[in-house]
Amino acid sequence: MRKAFHEELDRVAEMLVEMTHLASSAMGRATTALLDADIQLADSVIAADAEIDARRSELDLMSFDLLARQQPVATDLRVIVTSMRMSSDIERMGDLARHVAKVARLRYPLSAVPPELRSTILQMGRVAEGIVEKAGSVIAARDVVAAQQIERDDDAMDDLHRELFARVTDGSWPHGTEAAVDITLLGRYYERFADHAVSVGHRVIWLVTGEFDPASEASHEDAEDGSPALR
Amino acid sequence: MRKAFHEELDRVAEMLVEMTHLASSAMGRATTALLDADIQLADSVIAADAEIDARRSELDLMSFDLLARQQPVATDLRVIVTSMRMSSDIERMGDLARHVAKVARLRYPLSAVPPELRSTILQMGRVAEGIVEKAGSVIAARDVVAAQQIERDDDAMDDLHRELFARVTDGSWPHGTEAAVDITLLGRYYERFADHAVSVGHRVIWLVTGEFDPASEASHEDAEDGSPALR
């Protein structure tokens, strides 16, 4: 009975890791679609988000069922509660990748990204892909040290985001208001994507150490705190 | 024992409702601070967000403790799982109110909102205050019918958001890029605030009916789906 239970908990972790792969792939492909103005690729990202949503629903049902049937305590209980939260974070990352793909779709056959910002967006896409893959490894290995490193990757994303805003608002933006709106939203989507990876890291730290740090989420939120603080 | 348990569950619901009042007040005051360029009011909203965060942490600890001690099943289990999710939604609404207040702060002594958009932003603020108060009533009364009505309030928010974007991107925007960026982010903050109220409504429906609708969150996400879809 307990063996079957722990196999189920392992399966939950596996499903979370699979979701991180899907989210990473989605954001990588969305970034390519955006930079290459590739509408087929954008559409494939938009369509594939349903798969991430379905995984999340499946995982949440499984977690709820485990709570009801197994009445877990201590670490097992933390695993399940944390999994429900992480599934929500990763599902949201999938949504944000879809938002990026929708901007690509909206501007087709043009690219929404002006030439001088392509490099910054490319880097944001790479940081996004990397940070969610790291979040997956952290989940798989319950690796507290790597979980803490996720914050540094998020700092890199914040720097890129700041750079993006500086370009848009430095007074010499030549691309018009619509392009400024696109870049503002894109910056926010990538930034929020990384925030959710940080959140996954915090949850794994809590899972392993049992230390509930009420400030962690809020203080991180202060650091990322919307784009105004970044400008 | 069971009586004490149900008193604790009632207390959880009360705390959630109190959080909705705090979030409503925060967004109402943030909107006033934004329109009146009132930096003291903006600062008070920013400072008060810590209270919402603290309530959320307290509530989550209490919920986790109830899961561990009471081993609830069926509706009681749904109450606790749902509460953890709703506390996350409402805490996020507080963050979004703080983001609005930060835009007010950033532009002081000017207002970030051009004269011709004041009425739209005022309405968005009112819809936001109303929708989170309704979410609070839905939680208190477990009112499925009112929960479904929240989506209509969200439609009103989407209409206002669309109006905002149309003004910014119609080609005759005279206020420069920085103001366009501000309005883009503000629109996104109000829209996401309302989305979280919709999410609370969905969770109450699940709590009461036990119907797990995997599509509800995703399809709502499709409807609100970032600003690009609105344009």
CSV table of C-alpha atoms in Angstrom, one decimal:
chain,number,residue,atom,x,y,z
A,1,MET,CA,0.0,0.0,0.0
A,2,ARG,CA,2.7,2.5,1.0
A,3,LYS,CA,4.9,1.3,-1.8
A,4,ALA,CA,2.1,2.0,-4.3
A,5,PHE,CA,1.6,5.4,-2.7
A,6,HIS,CA,5.2,6.3,-3.1
A,7,GLU,CA,5.1,5.2,-6.7
A,8,GLU,CA,2.2,7.5,-7.2
A,9,LEU,CA,4.1,10.4,-5.6
A,10,ASP,CA,7.1,9.6,-7.9
A,11,ARG,CA,4.7,9.7,-10.8
A,12,VAL,CA,3.4,13.1,-9.7
A,13,ALA,CA,7.0,14.4,-9.7
A,14,GLU,CA,7.6,12.9,-13.2
A,15,MET,CA,4.5,14.6,-14.5
A,16,LEU,CA,5.7,17.9,-13.2
A,17,VAL,CA,9.1,17.5,-14.8
A,18,GLU,CA,7.3,16.6,-18.1
A,19,MET,CA,5.3,19.8,-17.8
A,20,THR,CA,8.5,21.8,-17.4
A,21,HIS,CA,9.8,20.3,-20.7
A,22,LEU,CA,6.6,21.2,-22.5
A,23,ALA,CA,6.8,24.8,-21.1
A,24,SER,CA,10.4,25.1,-22.1
A,25,SER,CA,9.8,23.9,-25.6
A,26,ALA,CA,6.8,26.2,-25.9
A,27,MET,CA,8.7,29.3,-24.9
A,28,GLY,CA,11.7,28.4,-27.1
A,29,ARG,CA,9.4,27.9,-30.1
A,30,ALA,CA,7.4,31.0,-29.3
A,31,THR,CA,10.6,33.1,-29.3
A,32,THR,CA,11.6,31.6,-32.6
A,33,ALA,CA,8.2,32.3,-34.1
A,34,LEU,CA,8.4,35.9,-32.8
A,35,LEU,CA,11.8,36.6,-34.2
A,36,ASP,CA,11.3,34.7,-37.5
A,37,ALA,CA,7.6,35.8,-38.0
A,38,ASP,CA,6.8,32.2,-38.4
A,39,ILE,CA,3.1,31.9,-38.2
A,40,GLN,CA,2.9,28.1,-38.5
A,41,LEU,CA,5.3,27.8,-35.5
A,42,ALA,CA,3.3,30.4,-33.6
A,43,ASP,CA,0.1,28.4,-34.3
A,44,SER,CA,1.7,25.2,-33.1
A,45,VAL,CA,2.7,26.8,-29.8
A,46,ILE,CA,-0.9,28.1,-29.3
A,47,ALA,CA,-2.4,24.7,-30.1
A,48,ALA,CA,0.1,22.8,-27.9
A,49,ASP,CA,-0.9,24.8,-24.8
A,50,ALA,CA,-3.9,22.6,-24.4
A,51,GLU,CA,-1.6,19.7,-23.7
A,52,ILE,CA,0.0,21.6,-20.8
A,53,ASP,CA,-3.4,22.5,-19.4
A,54,ALA,CA,-4.6,18.9,-19.7
A,55,ARG,CA,-1.5,17.7,-17.8
A,56,ARG,CA,-2.2,20.2,-15.1
A,57,SER,CA,-5.8,19.0,-14.7
A,58,GLU,CA,-4.7,15.4,-14.6
A,59,LEU,CA,-2.0,16.1,-12.0
A,60,ASP,CA,-4.4,18.1,-9.8
A,61,LEU,CA,-7.0,15.4,-9.9
A,62,MET,CA,-4.4,12.8,-9.0
A,63,SER,CA,-3.1,15.0,-6.2
A,64,PHE,CA,-6.6,15.6,-4.8
A,65,ASP,CA,-7.3,11.8,-5.0
A,66,LEU,CA,-4.0,11.1,-3.1
A,67,LEU,CA,-5.0,13.5,-0.4
A,68,ALA,CA,-8.4,11.9,0.0
A,69,ARG,CA,-7.2,8.3,-0.2
A,70,GLN,CA,-3.9,8.3,1.6
A,71,GLN,CA,-4.3,11.0,4.2
A,72,PRO,CA,-0.7,11.8,4.0
A,73,VAL,CA,1.2,13.7,6.7
A,74,ALA,CA,4.6,15.4,7.0
A,75,THR,CA,6.8,15.2,3.9
A,76,ASP,CA,4.3,13.2,1.9
A,77,LEU,CA,1.7,15.9,2.5
A,78,ARG,CA,4.1,18.6,1.6
A,79,VAL,CA,4.9,16.8,-1.7
A,80,ILE,CA,1.2,16.8,-2.7
A,81,VAL,CA,0.5,20.4,-1.6
A,82,THR,CA,3.6,21.6,-3.3
A,83,SER,CA,2.8,19.7,-6.5
A,84,MET,CA,-0.6,21.3,-6.8
A,85,ARG,CA,1.1,24.7,-6.5
A,86,MET,CA,3.9,23.9,-8.9
A,87,SER,CA,1.4,22.5,-11.5
A,88,SER,CA,-0.3,25.9,-11.4
A,89,ASP,CA,3.0,27.8,-11.9
A,90,ILE,CA,4.1,25.6,-14.8
A,91,GLU,CA,0.6,25.8,-16.5
A,92,ARG,CA,0.9,29.6,-16.2
A,93,MET,CA,4.3,29.5,-17.9
A,94,GLY,CA,2.6,27.7,-20.8
A,95,ASP,CA,0.0,30.4,-21.0
A,96,LEU,CA,2.8,33.1,-21.1
A,97,ALA,CA,4.5,31.2,-24.0
A,98,ARG,CA,1.2,31.2,-25.8
A,99,HIS,CA,0.8,34.9,-25.2
A,100,VAL,CA,4.3,35.4,-26.9
A,101,ALA,CA,3.1,33.3,-29.8
A,102,LYS,CA,0.0,35.3,-30.1
A,103,VAL,CA,2.0,38.5,-30.5
A,104,ALA,CA,4.0,36.8,-33.2
A,105,ARG,CA,0.7,35.8,-34.9
A,106,LEU,CA,-0.8,39.3,-34.6
A,107,ARG,CA,2.1,41.0,-36.4
A,108,TYR,CA,2.6,38.4,-39.1
A,109,PRO,CA,4.1,38.7,-41.8
A,110,LEU,CA,6.1,41.3,-39.9
A,111,SER,CA,8.1,40.6,-36.8
A,112,ALA,CA,6.9,42.4,-33.6
A,113,VAL,CA,10.5,42.8,-32.6
A,114,PRO,CA,12.5,45.7,-34.1
A,115,PRO,CA,16.0,44.7,-35.4
A,116,GLU,CA,17.9,46.4,-32.5
A,117,LEU,CA,16.0,44.4,-29.9
A,118,ARG,CA,16.2,41.0,-31.5
A,119,SER,CA,19.3,40.1,-29.5
A,120,THR,CA,17.7,41.1,-26.2
A,121,ILE,CA,14.5,39.1,-27.0
A,122,LEU,CA,16.6,36.1,-28.1
A,123,GLN,CA,18.5,36.2,-24.8
A,124,MET,CA,15.2,36.5,-22.8
A,125,GLY,CA,13.9,33.4,-24.7
A,126,ARG,CA,17.1,31.5,-23.8
A,127,VAL,CA,17.0,32.5,-20.2
A,128,ALA,CA,13.3,31.5,-20.1
A,129,GLU,CA,14.0,28.0,-21.6
A,130,GLY,CA,16.9,27.5,-19.3
A,131,ILE,CA,15.2,28.6,-16.1
A,132,VAL,CA,12.2,26.3,-16.6
A,133,GLU,CA,14.6,23.4,-17.4
A,134,LYS,CA,16.4,24.1,-14.2
A,135,ALA,CA,13.1,24.2,-12.3
A,136,GLY,CA,12.4,20.7,-13.7
A,137,SER,CA,15.8,19.4,-12.5
A,138,VAL,CA,15.2,21.0,-9.1
A,139,ILE,CA,11.8,19.1,-8.9
A,140,ALA,CA,13.4,15.8,-10.0
A,141,ALA,CA,16.3,16.0,-7.6
A,142,ARG,CA,14.7,18.0,-4.8
A,143,ASP,CA,17.9,20.1,-5.1
A,144,VAL,CA,17.8,23.0,-2.7
A,145,VAL,CA,21.1,24.5,-3.9
A,146,ALA,CA,20.0,24.6,-7.5
A,147,ALA,CA,16.6,25.9,-6.4
A,148,GLN,CA,18.4,28.9,-4.9
A,149,GLN,CA,20.4,29.4,-8.1
A,150,ILE,CA,17.1,29.9,-10.0
A,151,GLU,CA,17.0,33.4,-8.4
A,152,ARG,CA,20.2,34.3,-10.1
A,153,ASP,CA,18.8,33.3,-13.5
A,154,ASP,CA,15.9,35.5,-12.7
A,155,ASP,CA,18.2,38.4,-12.0
A,156,ALA,CA,19.6,37.9,-15.5
A,157,MET,CA,16.0,38.1,-16.9
A,158,ASP,CA,15.3,41.2,-14.9
A,159,ASP,CA,18.5,42.8,-16.3
A,160,LEU,CA,17.3,42.0,-19.9
A,161,HIS,CA,13.8,43.3,-19.1
A,162,ARG,CA,15.3,46.6,-17.8
A,163,GLU,CA,17.3,46.9,-21.0
A,164,LEU,CA,14.2,46.4,-23.0
A,165,PHE,CA,12.4,49.1,-21.2
A,166,ALA,CA,15.2,51.5,-21.4
A,167,ARG,CA,15.2,51.2,-25.2
A,168,VAL,CA,11.5,51.7,-25.5
A,169,THR,CA,11.3,54.7,-23.1
A,170,ASP,CA,14.6,56.5,-23.8
A,171,GLY,CA,12.8,59.2,-25.8
A,172,SER,CA,14.2,58.2,-29.2
A,173,TRP,CA,12.0,55.2,-29.9
A,174,PRO,CA,11.3,55.3,-33.6
A,175,HIS,CA,8.9,52.4,-34.1
A,176,GLY,CA,5.6,54.0,-33.0
A,177,THR,CA,3.2,53.3,-30.2
A,178,GLU,CA,2.0,49.9,-31.4
A,179,ALA,CA,5.5,48.4,-31.4
A,180,ALA,CA,6.1,50.0,-27.9
A,181,VAL,CA,2.9,48.2,-26.6
A,182,ASP,CA,4.1,44.9,-28.1
A,183,ILE,CA,7.5,45.1,-26.5
A,184,THR,CA,6.0,46.2,-23.2
A,185,LEU,CA,3.8,43.2,-23.1
A,186,LEU,CA,6.5,40.8,-24.4
A,187,GLY,CA,8.8,42.0,-21.7
A,188,ARG,CA,6.2,41.4,-19.1
A,189,TYR,CA,5.5,37.8,-20.4
A,190,TYR,CA,9.1,36.8,-20.3
A,191,GLU,CA,9.6,38.3,-16.8
A,192,ARG,CA,6.5,36.6,-15.4
A,193,PHE,CA,7.6,33.3,-16.9
A,194,ALA,CA,10.9,33.5,-15.0
A,195,ASP,CA,9.0,34.6,-11.8
A,196,HIS,CA,7.1,31.3,-11.9
A,197,ALA,CA,10.3,29.4,-12.1
A,198,VAL,CA,11.5,31.2,-9.0
A,199,SER,CA,8.3,30.3,-7.4
A,200,VAL,CA,8.8,26.6,-8.2
A,201,GLY,CA,12.3,26.9,-6.6
A,202,HIS,CA,10.8,28.3,-3.4
A,203,ARG,CA,8.3,25.5,-3.3
A,204,VAL,CA,10.9,22.9,-3.6
A,205,ILE,CA,12.9,24.5,-0.8
A,206,TRP,CA,9.8,24.4,1.4
A,207,LEU,CA,9.2,20.8,0.4
A,208,VAL,CA,12.7,19.7,1.4
A,209,THR,CA,13.4,21.8,4.4
A,210,GLY,CA,9.8,22.2,5.7
A,211,GLU,CA,10.7,25.8,6.3
A,212,PHE,CA,7.8,28.0,5.4
A,213,ASP,CA,9.1,31.3,4.6
A,214,PRO,CA,6.2,33.7,4.4
A,215,ALA,CA,8.4,36.4,3.0
A,216,SER,CA,9.8,34.5,0.1
A,217,GLU,CA,7.0,34.9,-2.3
A,218,ALA,CA,6.2,38.4,-1.3
A,219,SER,CA,9.8,39.6,-1.3
A,220,HIS,CA,10.4,38.1,-4.6
A,221,GLU,CA,7.3,39.8,-5.8
A,222,ASP,CA,8.9,43.0,-4.5
A,223,ALA,CA,12.0,42.4,-6.5
A,224,GLU,CA,10.2,41.8,-9.8
A,225,ASP,CA,7.4,44.1,-8.8
A,226,GLY,CA,6.0,45.0,-12.2
A,227,SER,CA,7.8,46.9,-14.8
A,228,PRO,CA,7.6,50.3,-13.2
A,229,ALA,CA,10.1,49.4,-10.5
A,230,LEU,CA,12.4,48.2,-13.2
A,231,ARG,CA,12.5,51.5,-15.0
B,1,MET,CA,-13.6,17.7,17.8
B,2,ARG,CA,-15.6,17.9,14.5
B,3,LYS,CA,-17.3,21.0,15.8
B,4,ALA,CA,-13.9,22.6,16.5
B,5,PHE,CA,-12.8,21.5,13.0
B,6,HIS,CA,-15.8,23.1,11.4
B,7,GLU,CA,-15.3,26.3,13.3
B,8,GLU,CA,-11.7,26.3,11.9
B,9,LEU,CA,-13.1,25.8,8.4
B,10,ASP,CA,-15.5,28.7,9.0
B,11,ARG,CA,-12.5,30.8,10.2
B,12,VAL,CA,-10.7,30.0,7.0
B,13,ALA,CA,-13.6,31.3,4.9
B,14,GLU,CA,-13.8,34.4,7.0
B,15,MET,CA,-10.1,35.1,6.5
B,16,LEU,CA,-10.5,34.7,2.8
B,17,VAL,CA,-13.4,37.2,2.8
B,18,GLU,CA,-11.3,39.6,4.8
B,19,MET,CA,-8.6,39.3,2.2
B,20,THR,CA,-11.1,40.2,-0.5
B,21,HIS,CA,-12.0,43.4,1.4
B,22,LEU,CA,-8.3,44.3,1.7
B,23,ALA,CA,-7.8,43.7,-2.0
B,24,SER,CA,-10.8,45.7,-2.9
B,25,SER,CA,-9.7,48.6,-0.8
B,26,ALA,CA,-6.2,48.4,-2.2
B,27,MET,CA,-7.4,48.6,-5.8
B,28,GLY,CA,-9.8,51.4,-5.1
B,29,ARG,CA,-7.2,53.5,-3.3
B,30,ALA,CA,-4.6,52.7,-6.0
B,31,THR,CA,-6.9,53.9,-8.7
B,32,THR,CA,-7.6,57.1,-6.8
B,33,ALA,CA,-3.9,57.6,-6.2
B,34,LEU,CA,-3.3,57.1,-9.9
B,35,LEU,CA,-6.0,59.6,-11.1
B,36,ASP,CA,-5.2,62.2,-8.4
B,37,ALA,CA,-1.4,61.8,-8.5
B,38,ASP,CA,-1.6,61.3,-4.7
B,39,ILE,CA,1.7,60.0,-3.6
B,40,GLN,CA,0.8,59.5,0.0
B,41,LEU,CA,-2.2,57.4,-1.0
B,42,ALA,CA,0.0,55.4,-3.4
B,43,ASP,CA,2.6,54.8,-0.6
B,44,SER,CA,-0.1,53.6,1.7
B,45,VAL,CA,-1.3,51.0,-0.8
B,46,ILE,CA,2.2,49.8,-1.4
B,47,ALA,CA,2.8,49.5,2.4
B,48,ALA,CA,-0.5,47.8,3.0
B,49,ASP,CA,0.2,45.0,0.7
B,50,ALA,CA,2.4,43.3,3.3
B,51,GLU,CA,-0.8,42.8,5.4
B,52,ILE,CA,-2.5,40.9,2.5
B,53,ASP,CA,0.7,38.8,2.1
B,54,ALA,CA,0.7,38.1,5.9
B,55,ARG,CA,-2.9,37.0,5.8
B,56,ARG,CA,-2.2,34.6,2.9
B,57,SER,CA,0.8,33.0,4.8
B,58,GLU,CA,-1.3,32.6,7.9
B,59,LEU,CA,-4.2,31.1,6.0
B,60,ASP,CA,-1.9,28.7,4.1
B,61,LEU,CA,-0.2,27.5,7.4
B,62,MET,CA,-3.7,27.0,8.9
B,63,SER,CA,-4.9,25.1,5.8
B,64,PHE,CA,-1.8,22.9,5.8
B,65,ASP,CA,-2.2,22.2,9.5
B,66,LEU,CA,-5.8,21.3,9.0
B,67,LEU,CA,-4.9,18.8,6.3
B,68,ALA,CA,-2.3,17.2,8.5
B,69,ARG,CA,-4.4,17.1,11.7
B,70,GLN,CA,-7.9,16.4,10.5
B,71,GLN,CA,-7.3,14.2,7.4
B,72,PRO,CA,-10.4,15.6,5.8
B,73,VAL,CA,-12.3,14.0,2.9
B,74,ALA,CA,-15.0,15.0,0.5
B,75,THR,CA,-16.3,18.5,0.9
B,76,ASP,CA,-14.1,19.4,3.8
B,77,LEU,CA,-11.0,18.4,1.8
B,78,ARG,CA,-12.3,20.5,-1.1
B,79,VAL,CA,-12.8,23.5,1.2
B,80,ILE,CA,-9.2,23.4,2.3
B,81,VAL,CA,-7.7,22.7,-1.1
B,82,THR,CA,-9.8,25.5,-2.6
B,83,SER,CA,-8.9,27.9,0.2
B,84,MET,CA,-5.2,27.5,-0.5
B,85,ARG,CA,-5.9,28.3,-4.2
B,86,MET,CA,-8.1,31.3,-3.5
B,87,SER,CA,-5.6,32.8,-1.0
B,88,SER,CA,-3.1,32.7,-3.8
B,89,ASP,CA,-5.6,34.4,-6.2
B,90,ILE,CA,-6.4,37.2,-3.7
B,91,GLU,CA,-2.8,37.7,-2.6
B,92,ARG,CA,-2.0,38.2,-6.3
B,93,MET,CA,-4.8,40.8,-6.6
B,94,GLY,CA,-3.1,42.7,-3.8
B,95,ASP,CA,0.1,42.6,-5.8
B,96,LEU,CA,-1.6,44.0,-8.8
B,97,ALA,CA,-3.1,46.9,-6.8
B,98,ARG,CA,0.4,47.6,-5.6
B,99,HIS,CA,1.7,47.6,-9.2
B,100,VAL,CA,-1.0,50.2,-10.0
B,101,ALA,CA,0.1,52.3,-7.0
B,102,LYS,CA,3.7,52.1,-8.1
B,103,VAL,CA,2.9,53.5,-11.5
B,104,ALA,CA,1.1,56.4,-9.7
B,105,ARG,CA,4.3,56.9,-7.6
B,106,LEU,CA,6.6,56.8,-10.6
B,107,ARG,CA,4.8,59.6,-12.4
B,108,TYR,CA,4.2,61.8,-9.4
B,109,PRO,CA,3.6,64.8,-9.4
B,110,LEU,CA,2.0,64.1,-12.8
B,111,SER,CA,-0.7,61.6,-13.4
B,112,ALA,CA,0.1,58.6,-15.5
B,113,VAL,CA,-3.3,58.8,-17.1
B,114,PRO,CA,-4.0,61.3,-19.9
B,115,PRO,CA,-7.2,63.3,-19.5
B,116,GLU,CA,-9.2,61.4,-22.2
B,117,LEU,CA,-8.5,58.0,-20.5
B,118,ARG,CA,-9.4,59.1,-16.9
B,119,SER,CA,-13.0,57.9,-17.3
B,120,THR,CA,-12.0,54.5,-18.6
B,121,ILE,CA,-9.4,53.9,-15.8
B,122,LEU,CA,-11.9,55.1,-13.2
B,123,GLN,CA,-14.4,52.5,-14.6
B,124,MET,CA,-11.8,49.8,-14.6
B,125,GLY,CA,-11.0,50.6,-10.9
B,126,ARG,CA,-14.7,50.4,-10.0
B,127,VAL,CA,-15.2,47.1,-11.9
B,128,ALA,CA,-12.1,45.8,-10.1
B,129,GLU,CA,-13.4,46.8,-6.6
B,130,GLY,CA,-16.8,45.4,-7.4
B,131,ILE,CA,-15.6,42.1,-8.8
B,132,VAL,CA,-13.4,41.3,-5.8
B,133,GLU,CA,-16.2,42.2,-3.4
B,134,LYS,CA,-18.5,39.9,-5.3
B,135,ALA,CA,-15.9,37.2,-5.1
B,136,GLY,CA,-15.9,37.7,-1.3
B,137,SER,CA,-19.7,37.3,-1.2
B,138,VAL,CA,-19.4,34.2,-3.3
B,139,ILE,CA,-16.9,32.7,-0.9
B,140,ALA,CA,-19.0,33.6,2.2
B,141,ALA,CA,-22.3,32.3,0.8
B,142,ARG,CA,-20.9,29.5,-1.5
B,143,ASP,CA,-23.1,31.1,-4.1
B,144,VAL,CA,-22.8,29.3,-7.4
B,145,VAL,CA,-25.1,31.6,-9.3
B,146,ALA,CA,-23.2,34.7,-8.2
B,147,ALA,CA,-20.0,32.9,-9.0
B,148,GLN,CA,-21.1,32.5,-12.6
B,149,GLN,CA,-22.0,36.2,-12.7
B,150,ILE,CA,-18.4,37.1,-12.0
B,151,GLU,CA,-17.6,36.2,-15.6
B,152,ARG,CA,-20.0,38.9,-16.8
B,153,ASP,CA,-18.2,41.5,-14.7
B,154,ASP,CA,-15.0,40.3,-16.2
B,155,ASP,CA,-16.5,40.8,-19.7
B,156,ALA,CA,-17.1,44.4,-18.7
B,157,MET,CA,-13.4,44.7,-17.7
B,158,ASP,CA,-12.4,43.2,-21.0
B,159,ASP,CA,-14.5,45.8,-22.9
B,160,LEU,CA,-12.8,48.6,-21.0
B,161,HIS,CA,-9.4,47.0,-21.6
B,162,ARG,CA,-10.1,46.8,-25.3
B,163,GLU,CA,-11.2,50.5,-25.3
B,164,LEU,CA,-7.9,51.4,-23.6
B,165,PHE,CA,-5.8,49.6,-26.2
B,166,ALA,CA,-7.8,51.1,-29.0
B,167,ARG,CA,-6.9,54.6,-27.8
B,168,VAL,CA,-3.3,53.8,-27.4
B,169,THR,CA,-2.8,52.1,-30.7
B,170,ASP,CA,-5.2,54.0,-33.1
B,171,GLY,CA,-2.3,55.9,-34.6
B,172,SER,CA,-3.1,59.3,-33.2
B,173,TRP,CA,-1.7,58.8,-29.7
B,174,PRO,CA,-0.2,62.1,-28.7
B,175,HIS,CA,1.3,61.3,-25.3
B,176,GLY,CA,4.5,59.6,-26.3
B,177,THR,CA,5.9,56.2,-25.7
B,178,GLU,CA,6.4,56.3,-22.0
B,179,ALA,CA,2.7,57.1,-21.4
B,180,ALA,CA,1.8,54.3,-23.9
B,181,VAL,CA,3.9,51.9,-21.8
B,182,ASP,CA,2.2,53.0,-18.6
B,183,ILE,CA,-1.3,52.6,-20.0
B,184,THR,CA,-0.4,49.2,-21.5
B,185,LEU,CA,0.8,47.9,-18.1
B,186,LEU,CA,-2.1,49.5,-16.2
B,187,GLY,CA,-4.5,47.8,-18.6
B,188,ARG,CA,-2.8,44.5,-18.0
B,189,TYR,CA,-2.9,44.9,-14.2
B,190,TYR,CA,-6.6,45.7,-14.1
B,191,GLU,CA,-7.4,42.9,-16.5
B,192,ARG,CA,-5.4,40.3,-14.5
B,193,PHE,CA,-7.0,41.5,-11.3
B,194,ALA,CA,-10.4,40.7,-12.7
B,195,ASP,CA,-9.2,37.3,-14.0
B,196,HIS,CA,-8.3,36.3,-10.5
B,197,ALA,CA,-11.8,37.1,-9.3
B,198,VAL,CA,-13.1,34.8,-12.1
B,199,SER,CA,-10.7,32.1,-10.9
B,200,VAL,CA,-12.1,32.5,-7.3
B,201,GLY,CA,-15.6,32.0,-8.8
B,202,HIS,CA,-14.6,28.8,-10.6
B,203,ARG,CA,-13.1,27.4,-7.4
B,204,VAL,CA,-16.3,28.1,-5.4
B,205,ILE,CA,-18.2,26.3,-8.2
B,206,TRP,CA,-15.9,23.3,-7.8
B,207,LEU,CA,-16.1,23.4,-4.1
B,208,VAL,CA,-19.9,23.4,-4.1
B,209,THR,CA,-20.6,21.1,-7.0
B,210,GLY,CA,-17.5,18.9,-6.9
B,211,GLU,CA,-17.4,19.3,-10.6
B,212,PHE,CA,-13.9,19.5,-11.7
B,213,ASP,CA,-14.0,21.4,-15.0
B,214,PRO,CA,-10.6,21.1,-16.5
B,215,ALA,CA,-11.5,23.5,-19.2
B,216,SER,CA,-12.7,26.3,-17.0
B,217,GLU,CA,-9.4,27.8,-16.1
B,218,ALA,CA,-8.0,27.3,-19.6
B,219,SER,CA,-10.9,28.5,-21.5
B,220,HIS,CA,-11.1,31.6,-19.3
B,221,GLU,CA,-7.5,32.1,-20.0
B,222,ASP,CA,-8.3,31.9,-23.7
B,223,ALA,CA,-10.9,34.6,-23.3
B,224,GLU,CA,-8.7,37.0,-21.5
B,225,ASP,CA,-5.6,35.7,-23.3
B,226,GLY,CA,-3.3,38.6,-22.9
B,227,SER,CA,-3.8,41.9,-24.5
B,228,PRO,CA,-2.9,40.9,-28.1
B,229,ALA,CA,-6.1,39.0,-28.5
B,230,LEU,CA,-8.0,42.0,-27.3
B,231,ARG,CA,-6.7,44.2,-29.9
